[in-house]
Amino acid sequence: MLRAALFALVLLASCSGSMTDSAPTTRPNLAIPTLGGKQLWADRRWQEGWRIQENVLTGHHRLLDDNDRRLAWGNLSACLLEMESRAPKATSSEQTLIILLHGMGRSRAAFSKMQLELEAQGFAVASISYPSTRRPVEEHAAQLAEVLEHLEGYPKVSFVTHSLGGIVVRRLLADRGAWMQNLQVERLVMLAPPNQGSAFALKLESFAPFRWIFGETGQSLTPESLRNLPVPEVPFLVIAGSSGKADGYNSMLEGDDDFVVRVEETHLAGETAHLTVASLHTFLMNQDAVIAASSDFLRDGTVPEKAH
């Protein structure tokens, strides 16, 4: 414990203060594998699988290649120079980029199966990391807006989100940032989104460990917090996890649910279609029926009568 604390202090000292973006500053680096960014890393740039990430505790940046190897670290300016000189460029200027956005407490690895299958079908895919429990929804949306504003080689984007990721994209679209001048949003797939707010989050709102672990983000998922969030102005498909029973998986919730979000809470006015798939919340994006329905909708807006 003491060793870890001392390491953290050394890291903070080496990465703060002097590491401004006024001049490129890099640190000695070995091209070592990383975990790709969990709760402490925010993607600020994406280019053909390469990412520049910011550490939310220290403020320092690192450049990862498409195998999650750290190729450089220092301040943002230095990492941008490295990315410009080393990262591959988009080979097509006509393809739609599919953005995958994970849920609370998860990482981009949650979408690994879907990403592989979408890529095998010819889609261009970017899976984005954001520190879901460390910042409020508005900051997550601003982070994603920055990625999109600096995106090159794609005229259109579509989104596939899980849980909290759907709320982040709704906030992103409602903010109507500068990135929208250069990118057209084609379609949106939301998996298990608490569109009406989460009764589960409401029940846990006063529970101290819940507030400590999930912070402002967890508290922003209550029905009251989401009441005035605008509906997306693009075609969107909602897929909910379901037990297939009237009383659901979670005895704390009324009606059918995926243990975390009630089926009823996933509905949103204006939805292109709404499907249910037998699944727990955590594993919904890995279901074959979900991947097939998402793929069809992303390709041409096709929606099956029910997911199989």
Short mmCIF file of N, CA and C in Angstrom, two decimals, residues 39-149:
data_model
loop_
_atom_site.label_atom_id
_atom_site.label_comp_id
_atom_site.label_asym_id
_atom_site.label_seq_id
_atom_site.Cartn_x
_atom_site.Cartn_y
_atom_site.Cartn_z
N GLN A 39 -11.04 3.26 -15.90
CA GLN A 39 -11.76 4.37 -15.30
C GLN A 39 -10.94 5.65 -15.15
N LEU A 40 -9.64 5.61 -15.38
CA LEU A 40 -8.82 6.80 -15.15
C LEU A 40 -8.34 7.44 -16.45
N TRP A 41 -8.81 6.97 -17.59
CA TRP A 41 -8.32 7.50 -18.86
C TRP A 41 -9.48 7.95 -19.75
N ALA A 42 -9.27 9.09 -20.39
CA ALA A 42 -10.27 9.66 -21.30
C ALA A 42 -9.66 9.82 -22.69
N ASP A 43 -10.27 9.22 -23.70
CA ASP A 43 -9.78 9.40 -25.07
C ASP A 43 -10.03 10.83 -25.53
N ARG A 44 -8.99 11.50 -26.03
CA ARG A 44 -9.14 12.86 -26.56
C ARG A 44 -8.97 12.93 -28.07
N ARG A 45 -8.32 11.93 -28.65
CA ARG A 45 -8.20 11.83 -30.10
C ARG A 45 -8.31 10.35 -30.48
N TRP A 46 -8.82 10.14 -31.70
CA TRP A 46 -8.89 8.78 -32.26
C TRP A 46 -8.50 8.86 -33.72
N GLN A 47 -7.62 7.97 -34.16
CA GLN A 47 -7.22 7.94 -35.57
C GLN A 47 -6.90 6.51 -35.96
N GLU A 48 -7.81 5.89 -36.66
CA GLU A 48 -7.65 4.52 -37.16
C GLU A 48 -7.17 3.55 -36.07
N GLY A 49 -7.83 3.62 -34.93
CA GLY A 49 -7.53 2.72 -33.82
C GLY A 49 -6.49 3.23 -32.84
N TRP A 50 -5.72 4.24 -33.26
CA TRP A 50 -4.75 4.86 -32.35
C TRP A 50 -5.49 5.92 -31.54
N ARG A 51 -5.07 6.08 -30.27
CA ARG A 51 -5.77 7.01 -29.39
C ARG A 51 -4.80 7.80 -28.54
N ILE A 52 -5.13 9.06 -28.32
CA ILE A 52 -4.45 9.86 -27.31
C ILE A 52 -5.38 9.96 -26.11
N GLN A 53 -4.86 9.57 -24.95
CA GLN A 53 -5.66 9.56 -23.74
C GLN A 53 -5.10 10.52 -22.70
N GLU A 54 -6.01 11.05 -21.91
CA GLU A 54 -5.65 11.91 -20.77
C GLU A 54 -5.96 11.18 -19.47
N ASN A 55 -5.02 11.19 -18.55
CA ASN A 55 -5.26 10.62 -17.23
C ASN A 55 -6.03 11.63 -16.39
N VAL A 56 -7.18 11.23 -15.86
CA VAL A 56 -8.04 12.19 -15.17
C VAL A 56 -7.50 12.59 -13.81
N LEU A 57 -6.53 11.87 -13.27
CA LEU A 57 -5.94 12.24 -11.99
C LEU A 57 -4.72 13.12 -12.16
N THR A 58 -3.82 12.76 -13.07
CA THR A 58 -2.56 13.49 -13.21
C THR A 58 -2.59 14.54 -14.32
N GLY A 59 -3.48 14.37 -15.30
CA GLY A 59 -3.53 15.31 -16.42
C GLY A 59 -2.54 15.02 -17.52
N HIS A 60 -1.69 13.99 -17.36
CA HIS A 60 -0.74 13.69 -18.43
C HIS A 60 -1.42 12.86 -19.52
N HIS A 61 -0.78 12.81 -20.69
CA HIS A 61 -1.35 12.14 -21.85
C HIS A 61 -0.45 10.99 -22.30
N ARG A 62 -1.04 10.09 -23.06
CA ARG A 62 -0.26 9.01 -23.66
C ARG A 62 -0.85 8.66 -25.02
N LEU A 63 0.01 8.17 -25.90
CA LEU A 63 -0.40 7.72 -27.23
C LEU A 63 -0.39 6.21 -27.26
N LEU A 64 -1.54 5.60 -27.60
CA LEU A 64 -1.65 4.15 -27.72
C LEU A 64 -1.88 3.78 -29.17
N ASP A 65 -1.25 2.69 -29.62
CA ASP A 65 -1.54 2.21 -30.97
C ASP A 65 -2.77 1.32 -30.94
N ASP A 66 -3.10 0.68 -32.06
CA ASP A 66 -4.32 -0.10 -32.12
C ASP A 66 -4.21 -1.43 -31.38
N ASN A 67 -3.05 -1.72 -30.80
CA ASN A 67 -2.89 -2.88 -29.93
C ASN A 67 -2.73 -2.47 -28.47
N ASP A 68 -3.08 -1.23 -28.18
CA ASP A 68 -3.01 -0.69 -26.82
C ASP A 68 -1.59 -0.69 -26.25
N ARG A 69 -0.60 -0.51 -27.11
CA ARG A 69 0.77 -0.31 -26.65
C ARG A 69 1.05 1.18 -26.52
N ARG A 70 1.65 1.57 -25.42
CA ARG A 70 1.99 2.97 -25.22
C ARG A 70 3.25 3.30 -26.03
N LEU A 71 3.09 4.21 -26.99
CA LEU A 71 4.20 4.59 -27.86
C LEU A 71 4.83 5.91 -27.47
N ALA A 72 4.13 6.71 -26.69
CA ALA A 72 4.66 7.98 -26.20
C ALA A 72 3.80 8.45 -25.05
N TRP A 73 4.41 9.27 -24.19
CA TRP A 73 3.62 9.92 -23.14
C TRP A 73 4.28 11.23 -22.77
N GLY A 74 3.45 12.14 -22.28
CA GLY A 74 3.91 13.48 -21.95
C GLY A 74 2.72 14.41 -21.95
N ASN A 75 2.85 15.57 -22.60
CA ASN A 75 1.70 16.45 -22.69
C ASN A 75 0.96 16.22 -24.01
N LEU A 76 -0.17 16.90 -24.17
CA LEU A 76 -1.01 16.68 -25.35
C LEU A 76 -0.29 17.05 -26.63
N SER A 77 0.42 18.18 -26.63
CA SER A 77 1.11 18.64 -27.83
C SER A 77 2.10 17.60 -28.34
N ALA A 78 2.86 17.00 -27.44
CA ALA A 78 3.84 16.00 -27.84
C ALA A 78 3.17 14.77 -28.42
N CYS A 79 2.10 14.34 -27.79
CA CYS A 79 1.40 13.15 -28.27
C CYS A 79 0.74 13.40 -29.62
N LEU A 80 0.26 14.63 -29.84
CA LEU A 80 -0.32 14.98 -31.14
C LEU A 80 0.72 14.90 -32.25
N LEU A 81 1.94 15.37 -31.97
CA LEU A 81 3.01 15.30 -32.96
C LEU A 81 3.36 13.85 -33.28
N GLU A 82 3.40 13.01 -32.25
CA GLU A 82 3.70 11.60 -32.47
C GLU A 82 2.60 10.92 -33.27
N MET A 83 1.35 11.23 -32.94
CA MET A 83 0.25 10.62 -33.67
C MET A 83 0.27 11.04 -35.14
N GLU A 84 0.53 12.32 -35.39
CA GLU A 84 0.54 12.84 -36.76
C GLU A 84 1.62 12.14 -37.59
N SER A 85 2.75 11.85 -37.00
CA SER A 85 3.86 11.27 -37.76
C SER A 85 3.79 9.75 -37.87
N ARG A 86 3.05 9.10 -36.96
CA ARG A 86 3.13 7.64 -36.90
C ARG A 86 1.82 6.91 -37.15
N ALA A 87 0.70 7.52 -36.82
CA ALA A 87 -0.57 6.80 -36.93
C ALA A 87 -1.03 6.71 -38.38
N PRO A 88 -1.69 5.62 -38.76
CA PRO A 88 -2.21 5.49 -40.12
C PRO A 88 -3.35 6.47 -40.38
N LYS A 89 -3.56 6.79 -41.64
CA LYS A 89 -4.64 7.70 -42.04
C LYS A 89 -5.81 6.88 -42.60
N ALA A 90 -6.99 7.47 -42.56
CA ALA A 90 -8.17 6.81 -43.13
C ALA A 90 -7.97 6.60 -44.63
N THR A 91 -8.38 5.43 -45.12
CA THR A 91 -8.20 5.11 -46.53
C THR A 91 -9.41 5.48 -47.38
N SER A 92 -10.52 5.82 -46.74
CA SER A 92 -11.74 6.18 -47.47
C SER A 92 -12.32 7.46 -46.90
N SER A 93 -12.87 8.27 -47.76
CA SER A 93 -13.49 9.52 -47.30
C SER A 93 -15.01 9.46 -47.43
N GLU A 94 -15.56 8.27 -47.65
CA GLU A 94 -17.00 8.13 -47.85
C GLU A 94 -17.66 7.23 -46.83
N GLN A 95 -16.90 6.51 -46.03
CA GLN A 95 -17.46 5.53 -45.11
C GLN A 95 -17.97 6.17 -43.83
N THR A 96 -19.06 5.61 -43.29
CA THR A 96 -19.58 6.03 -42.00
C THR A 96 -18.78 5.35 -40.89
N LEU A 97 -18.35 6.12 -39.90
CA LEU A 97 -17.64 5.55 -38.76
C LEU A 97 -18.64 5.22 -37.66
N ILE A 98 -18.58 3.99 -37.17
CA ILE A 98 -19.45 3.55 -36.07
C ILE A 98 -18.71 3.78 -34.75
N ILE A 99 -19.28 4.62 -33.89
CA ILE A 99 -18.70 4.90 -32.58
C ILE A 99 -19.38 4.01 -31.54
N LEU A 100 -18.59 3.22 -30.82
CA LEU A 100 -19.10 2.38 -29.74
C LEU A 100 -18.79 3.06 -28.41
N LEU A 101 -19.81 3.18 -27.55
CA LEU A 101 -19.62 3.87 -26.27
C LEU A 101 -20.17 3.02 -25.14
N HIS A 102 -19.28 2.62 -24.25
CA HIS A 102 -19.62 1.70 -23.16
C HIS A 102 -20.44 2.37 -22.07
N GLY A 103 -20.86 1.57 -21.10
CA GLY A 103 -21.67 2.06 -20.00
C GLY A 103 -20.88 2.34 -18.74
N MET A 104 -21.59 2.60 -17.64
CA MET A 104 -20.95 2.99 -16.39
C MET A 104 -20.14 1.84 -15.79
N GLY A 105 -18.92 2.20 -15.37
CA GLY A 105 -18.06 1.22 -14.73
C GLY A 105 -17.45 0.21 -15.68
N ARG A 106 -17.70 0.38 -16.97
CA ARG A 106 -17.17 -0.56 -17.96
C ARG A 106 -16.03 0.11 -18.74
N SER A 107 -15.51 -0.59 -19.73
CA SER A 107 -14.49 -0.05 -20.60
C SER A 107 -14.83 -0.42 -22.04
N ARG A 108 -14.03 0.06 -22.97
CA ARG A 108 -14.26 -0.25 -24.38
C ARG A 108 -14.19 -1.75 -24.66
N ALA A 109 -13.55 -2.50 -23.78
CA ALA A 109 -13.46 -3.95 -23.95
C ALA A 109 -14.83 -4.61 -23.91
N ALA A 110 -15.82 -3.95 -23.30
CA ALA A 110 -17.17 -4.52 -23.23
C ALA A 110 -17.75 -4.73 -24.63
N PHE A 111 -17.29 -3.93 -25.60
CA PHE A 111 -17.80 -4.02 -26.96
C PHE A 111 -16.89 -4.83 -27.89
N SER A 112 -15.95 -5.59 -27.34
CA SER A 112 -14.97 -6.30 -28.16
C SER A 112 -15.62 -7.24 -29.16
N LYS A 113 -16.58 -8.03 -28.71
CA LYS A 113 -17.22 -8.99 -29.62
C LYS A 113 -17.97 -8.27 -30.72
N MET A 114 -18.77 -7.27 -30.36
CA MET A 114 -19.52 -6.55 -31.38
C MET A 114 -18.58 -5.84 -32.35
N GLN A 115 -17.51 -5.24 -31.84
CA GLN A 115 -16.58 -4.55 -32.72
C GLN A 115 -15.99 -5.50 -33.76
N LEU A 116 -15.55 -6.67 -33.32
CA LEU A 116 -14.97 -7.64 -34.25
C LEU A 116 -15.98 -8.05 -35.31
N GLU A 117 -17.22 -8.27 -34.92
CA GLU A 117 -18.23 -8.73 -35.88
C GLU A 117 -18.63 -7.61 -36.84
N LEU A 118 -18.72 -6.38 -36.35
CA LEU A 118 -19.03 -5.26 -37.25
C LEU A 118 -17.90 -5.04 -38.25
N GLU A 119 -16.67 -5.12 -37.77
CA GLU A 119 -15.52 -4.94 -38.67
C GLU A 119 -15.47 -6.05 -39.71
N ALA A 120 -15.82 -7.28 -39.31
CA ALA A 120 -15.84 -8.40 -40.26
C ALA A 120 -16.88 -8.18 -41.35
N GLN A 121 -17.90 -7.38 -41.05
CA GLN A 121 -18.93 -7.08 -42.03
C GLN A 121 -18.61 -5.85 -42.87
N GLY A 122 -17.44 -5.25 -42.63
CA GLY A 122 -17.00 -4.13 -43.45
C GLY A 122 -17.22 -2.76 -42.85
N PHE A 123 -17.74 -2.69 -41.62
CA PHE A 123 -17.93 -1.40 -40.97
C PHE A 123 -16.59 -0.85 -40.46
N ALA A 124 -16.43 0.46 -40.49
CA ALA A 124 -15.32 1.12 -39.79
C ALA A 124 -15.81 1.43 -38.38
N VAL A 125 -15.02 1.04 -37.37
CA VAL A 125 -15.49 1.11 -35.99
C VAL A 125 -14.44 1.77 -35.09
N ALA A 126 -14.91 2.65 -34.21
CA ALA A 126 -14.08 3.26 -33.18
C ALA A 126 -14.72 3.02 -31.83
N SER A 127 -14.02 2.34 -30.94
CA SER A 127 -14.52 2.12 -29.59
C SER A 127 -13.82 3.11 -28.67
N ILE A 128 -14.60 3.94 -28.00
CA ILE A 128 -14.07 5.07 -27.24
C ILE A 128 -14.12 4.80 -25.74
N SER A 129 -13.04 5.18 -25.05
CA SER A 129 -12.98 5.07 -23.59
C SER A 129 -13.29 6.42 -22.94
N TYR A 130 -14.04 6.37 -21.86
CA TYR A 130 -14.26 7.58 -21.06
C TYR A 130 -14.36 7.16 -19.59
N PRO A 131 -13.94 8.02 -18.66
CA PRO A 131 -13.91 7.67 -17.23
C PRO A 131 -15.31 7.79 -16.62
N SER A 132 -16.13 6.80 -16.86
CA SER A 132 -17.57 6.90 -16.61
C SER A 132 -17.95 7.22 -15.17
N THR A 133 -17.13 6.83 -14.21
CA THR A 133 -17.48 7.09 -12.81
C THR A 133 -16.73 8.29 -12.22
N ARG A 134 -15.94 8.97 -13.04
CA ARG A 134 -15.08 10.02 -12.51
C ARG A 134 -15.47 11.43 -12.95
N ARG A 135 -16.42 11.55 -13.86
CA ARG A 135 -16.85 12.86 -14.33
C ARG A 135 -18.35 12.85 -14.58
N PRO A 136 -18.99 14.01 -14.58
CA PRO A 136 -20.43 14.06 -14.86
C PRO A 136 -20.72 13.86 -16.34
N VAL A 137 -21.99 13.60 -16.66
CA VAL A 137 -22.41 13.32 -18.03
C VAL A 137 -22.00 14.45 -18.98
N GLU A 138 -22.14 15.70 -18.55
CA GLU A 138 -21.81 16.83 -19.41
C GLU A 138 -20.36 16.80 -19.85
N GLU A 139 -19.46 16.39 -18.96
CA GLU A 139 -18.04 16.33 -19.30
C GLU A 139 -17.74 15.14 -20.21
N HIS A 140 -18.47 14.03 -20.01
CA HIS A 140 -18.30 12.90 -20.93
C HIS A 140 -18.71 13.31 -22.34
N ALA A 141 -19.82 14.03 -22.45
CA ALA A 141 -20.29 14.48 -23.76
C ALA A 141 -19.30 15.45 -24.40
N ALA A 142 -18.73 16.34 -23.59
CA ALA A 142 -17.74 17.29 -24.12
C ALA A 142 -16.48 16.57 -24.59
N GLN A 143 -16.08 15.53 -23.86
CA GLN A 143 -14.92 14.74 -24.28
C GLN A 143 -15.17 14.09 -25.63
N LEU A 144 -16.35 13.48 -25.80
CA LEU A 144 -16.68 12.84 -27.07
C LEU A 144 -16.79 13.86 -28.19
N ALA A 145 -17.31 15.05 -27.89
CA ALA A 145 -17.38 16.11 -28.89
C ALA A 145 -15.99 16.50 -29.38
N GLU A 146 -15.01 16.53 -28.47
CA GLU A 146 -13.64 16.87 -28.86
C GLU A 146 -13.08 15.81 -29.80
N VAL A 147 -13.32 14.55 -29.51
CA VAL A 147 -12.87 13.47 -30.40
C VAL A 147 -13.46 13.66 -31.80
N LEU A 148 -14.76 13.95 -31.85
CA LEU A 148 -15.44 14.09 -33.14
C LEU A 148 -14.99 15.34 -33.89
N GLU A 149 -14.72 16.40 -33.16
CA GLU A 149 -14.29 17.64 -33.80
C GLU A 149 -12.96 17.47 -34.52
#
